[in-house]
C-alpha cells in the first residue's frame, strides 16, 4: 500500500509548551498505530519542530513578522502581501497530503488576545483548501469558546464546518461551536491530548510549591485594560509567593510559554529569596517532572494545570477562562479555582491551605481520574483511525475478528 501522507498544522515550535505537547501526543499515536505514515508539519517554528521531533517542517507564514504589530507602511504592505502568498502556499502544502491533523490547542477560541487575520485566517485557509482538494482535515481534541468579534467568529465557524473531523477537549467547547451554528451532532468530547503523554514516576514530596506564572493581560475583549489586568495579576501572585516564603516554603516558578519569562523575572526580583527558584522547562514532560516532585501546584496556563493534574499533584487554578474551571471540575478539583483577573493573595492563601489539608484524598482522586482519562483517549485515537485511515481501520478490525475466531 502507498504510505499515507499526514500533515500536522498549527502554532507548533513557537515557544508554547502546551501546543508542542499536543503535537507530541499525536506523533506518539501516529508512530504507534500508523508507523508507515509519512509525516511533516506546516507550523510556526519549523526549525524547532524538525530538531525536536525529527519531521520535515515548513513555515506557516510567508511573512516572518506575522505576529509583530505592523505600524510602518512597508511592514503593513508586506503583511498584506503575505496573506495573499499564504493562500497559494497553504493550498500547495495541503494538496500534497491525504490527511492533515490539527493537534489539540485552543484553535477555535479567543480567550487570549487574537486578531482574525492571524491564526483564524490561517486555519480557515487550511480547512477550505482541504475541502477543495479532498484532503481530510481533522481538528482533534481542540478547544473552543464563545467569540464576540464577528470576523474572528465567522472564520472559526467556517473552519469548523469545512473540517472533515472534529473532537473537543471539553463539553464547553462543543457547546460553543453549536451556538456558533456548527452541527456538532456527531462530534465527541475527550480529555485533552496532553493526558496521553507518559506520566513521570512519582517522587516523595519535599515541601515545594510550584507556581506557574503567565504573561496574563486578559482576553480578546480586555485590550483597553490589558496593562491594568496584568499588573493586578502580577501583584497578587507576587504577594502570594512572598507569603509562602514567609512560611518557609520552597517555591519553584514555572512557565508555559517563552513570553512568561519576564513575569518570572519580576517575581524573583520582587521577592528576592533563596527559597524561590525558577525552572527551565523545555516541554510538558519537563513540567510534569517538576510538578510530580511538588507538594502542591498553583498555576495559570491551561496546560500547566493539565501537567499538574496528570502528575497527580493537588492543584489550585488561577483561572482566566471557563476551560480551566471545566478541567478542574472534570478532575475532581472544581472547588479550587481562583480568578486570574482579580488575584486576591489573602483569599488565595486560604484556598491553598484548604487544598493542602485534603492532599492525600485529592491525590487518590486524581489517580482515579487519570485512569479514566487514559482509557477515554484510547477511544479518541481509535475513532481517529476509523475516520482518517479507513483502510487501516478495516485491517485492524478484521485482524481482531480473525484472532477472536481462531482463539482456543
Short mmCIF file of C-alpha atoms in Angstrom, two decimals, residues 199-365:
data_model
loop_
_atom_site.label_atom_id
_atom_site.label_comp_id
_atom_site.label_asym_id
_atom_site.label_seq_id
_atom_site.Cartn_x
_atom_site.Cartn_y
_atom_site.Cartn_z
CA UNK A 199 3.34 10.14 33.33
CA UNK A 200 6.59 10.83 35.22
CA UNK A 201 7.46 8.49 38.10
CA UNK A 202 6.14 9.54 41.48
CA UNK A 203 8.62 11.09 43.90
CA UNK A 204 8.47 11.84 47.60
CA UNK A 205 7.22 15.43 48.07
CA UNK A 206 9.69 17.68 49.91
CA UNK A 207 7.51 20.67 50.75
CA UNK A 208 8.00 22.51 47.46
CA UNK A 209 5.19 24.57 45.94
CA UNK A 210 5.21 25.00 42.16
CA UNK A 211 3.76 28.30 40.96
CA UNK A 212 3.01 28.56 37.26
CA UNK A 213 3.25 32.20 36.19
CA UNK A 214 1.86 33.67 32.99
CA UNK A 215 2.13 36.86 30.95
CA UNK A 216 -1.56 37.38 31.53
CA UNK A 217 -3.17 40.54 30.13
CA UNK A 218 -6.79 39.43 29.94
CA UNK A 219 -8.69 38.24 26.88
CA UNK A 220 -9.57 39.49 23.45
CA UNK A 221 -12.18 41.88 24.85
CA UNK A 222 -9.84 43.32 27.51
CA UNK A 223 -7.31 45.11 25.30
CA UNK A 224 -8.14 48.54 26.74
CA UNK A 225 -7.45 47.28 30.28
CA UNK A 226 -4.62 44.88 29.45
CA UNK A 227 -1.89 46.66 31.44
CA UNK A 228 -4.12 47.11 34.47
CA UNK A 229 -5.15 43.43 34.44
CA UNK A 230 -1.55 42.30 34.09
CA UNK A 231 -0.30 44.45 36.95
CA UNK A 232 -3.04 43.26 39.28
CA UNK A 233 -2.26 39.64 38.39
CA UNK A 234 1.47 40.14 38.91
CA UNK A 235 0.99 41.93 42.23
CA UNK A 236 -1.33 39.22 43.54
CA UNK A 237 0.93 36.32 42.54
CA UNK A 238 3.98 38.10 43.96
CA UNK A 239 2.24 38.67 47.31
CA UNK A 240 1.22 35.02 47.38
CA UNK A 241 4.77 33.81 46.70
CA UNK A 242 6.10 36.17 49.38
CA UNK A 243 3.60 34.71 51.90
CA UNK A 244 4.76 31.16 51.07
CA UNK A 245 8.39 32.19 51.65
CA UNK A 246 7.46 33.73 55.00
CA UNK A 247 6.07 30.32 55.94
CA UNK A 248 9.40 28.77 54.99
CA UNK A 249 8.13 27.01 51.85
CA UNK A 250 10.44 26.48 48.86
CA UNK A 251 8.80 27.87 45.71
CA UNK A 252 9.56 26.72 42.17
CA UNK A 253 8.43 29.16 39.46
CA UNK A 254 7.31 27.62 36.16
CA UNK A 255 6.25 28.95 32.76
CA UNK A 256 4.35 27.53 29.81
CA UNK A 257 5.43 29.90 27.06
CA UNK A 258 8.56 31.88 26.26
CA UNK A 259 6.62 35.11 26.80
CA UNK A 260 6.15 34.21 30.50
CA UNK A 261 9.85 34.64 31.32
CA UNK A 262 9.61 38.38 32.22
CA UNK A 263 6.87 37.60 34.75
CA UNK A 264 9.09 35.03 36.48
CA UNK A 265 11.97 37.53 36.47
CA UNK A 266 9.73 40.19 38.05
CA UNK A 267 8.64 37.83 40.84
CA UNK A 268 12.23 36.74 41.53
CA UNK A 269 13.32 40.36 41.72
CA UNK A 270 10.43 41.38 44.00
CA UNK A 271 10.69 38.50 46.48
CA UNK A 272 14.50 38.11 46.42
CA UNK A 273 14.79 34.93 48.50
CA UNK A 274 16.92 31.80 48.09
CA UNK A 275 13.73 29.81 48.66
CA UNK A 276 12.38 30.99 45.29
CA UNK A 277 13.91 29.46 42.17
CA UNK A 278 12.89 29.22 38.52
CA UNK A 279 12.75 26.04 36.44
CA UNK A 280 13.79 25.94 32.79
CA UNK A 281 11.28 23.54 31.27
CA UNK A 282 11.52 22.81 27.55
CA UNK A 283 8.49 20.50 27.30
CA UNK A 284 5.36 19.37 29.08
CA UNK A 285 7.33 16.33 30.23
CA UNK A 286 9.80 18.64 31.97
CA UNK A 287 6.91 20.49 33.60
CA UNK A 288 5.33 17.25 34.78
CA UNK A 289 8.61 16.15 36.37
CA UNK A 290 8.80 19.42 38.29
CA UNK A 291 5.20 19.15 39.41
CA UNK A 292 5.42 15.48 40.36
CA UNK A 293 8.13 16.44 42.88
CA UNK A 294 6.00 19.19 44.45
CA UNK A 295 3.59 19.07 47.37
CA UNK A 296 1.17 21.43 45.66
CA UNK A 297 0.83 23.38 42.40
CA UNK A 298 -0.73 26.81 41.82
CA UNK A 299 -0.87 27.54 38.08
CA UNK A 300 -2.49 29.77 35.46
CA UNK A 301 -1.80 28.38 31.99
CA UNK A 302 -4.20 25.66 30.88
CA UNK A 303 -1.50 23.11 30.07
CA UNK A 304 0.34 23.88 33.30
CA UNK A 305 -2.84 22.78 35.03
CA UNK A 306 -3.01 19.64 32.91
CA UNK A 307 0.61 18.75 33.74
CA UNK A 308 -0.04 19.15 37.46
CA UNK A 309 -3.25 17.13 37.37
CA UNK A 310 -1.70 14.37 35.26
CA UNK A 311 1.27 14.21 37.64
CA UNK A 312 -1.28 13.62 40.40
CA UNK A 313 -0.32 16.69 42.43
CA UNK A 314 -3.04 18.69 44.26
CA UNK A 315 -3.62 21.81 42.19
CA UNK A 316 -5.14 25.27 42.57
CA UNK A 317 -6.07 27.03 39.33
CA UNK A 318 -5.63 30.74 38.71
CA UNK A 319 -8.41 30.57 36.16
CA UNK A 320 -8.61 33.02 33.25
CA UNK A 321 -11.28 31.19 31.22
CA UNK A 322 -14.14 28.74 31.58
CA UNK A 323 -11.96 25.98 30.11
CA UNK A 324 -9.81 25.97 33.26
CA UNK A 325 -12.87 25.69 35.50
CA UNK A 326 -14.21 22.83 33.36
CA UNK A 327 -10.88 21.00 33.52
CA UNK A 328 -10.66 21.31 37.30
CA UNK A 329 -14.25 20.12 37.68
CA UNK A 330 -13.61 17.13 35.43
CA UNK A 331 -10.62 16.11 37.54
CA UNK A 332 -12.47 16.48 40.85
CA UNK A 333 -10.91 19.77 41.99
CA UNK A 334 -13.64 22.17 40.93
CA UNK A 335 -13.63 23.90 44.32
CA UNK A 336 -10.04 25.04 43.90
CA UNK A 337 -10.26 27.82 41.31
CA UNK A 338 -9.32 31.48 41.80
CA UNK A 339 -9.91 34.27 39.23
CA UNK A 340 -6.73 35.32 37.43
CA UNK A 341 -8.29 38.70 36.60
CA UNK A 342 -8.52 39.60 40.26
CA UNK A 343 -5.92 37.72 42.27
CA UNK A 344 -6.56 38.26 45.99
CA UNK A 345 -3.44 36.99 47.74
CA UNK A 346 -5.15 36.55 51.11
CA UNK A 347 -8.07 34.59 49.67
CA UNK A 348 -5.68 32.59 47.50
CA UNK A 349 -3.65 31.65 50.56
CA UNK A 350 -6.83 30.46 52.32
CA UNK A 351 -7.74 28.26 49.35
CA UNK A 352 -4.18 26.96 49.19
CA UNK A 353 -4.20 25.90 52.85
CA UNK A 354 -7.60 24.26 52.46
CA UNK A 355 -6.28 22.35 49.44
CA UNK A 356 -3.22 21.11 51.32
CA UNK A 357 -5.37 19.78 54.18
CA UNK A 358 -7.04 17.42 51.68
CA UNK A 359 -3.81 16.50 49.89
CA UNK A 360 -3.91 12.71 50.43
CA UNK A 361 -7.58 12.46 49.48
CA UNK A 362 -7.12 14.57 46.35
CA UNK A 363 -4.08 12.59 45.21
CA UNK A 364 -6.26 9.48 45.24
CA UNK A 365 -9.00 11.30 43.33
#
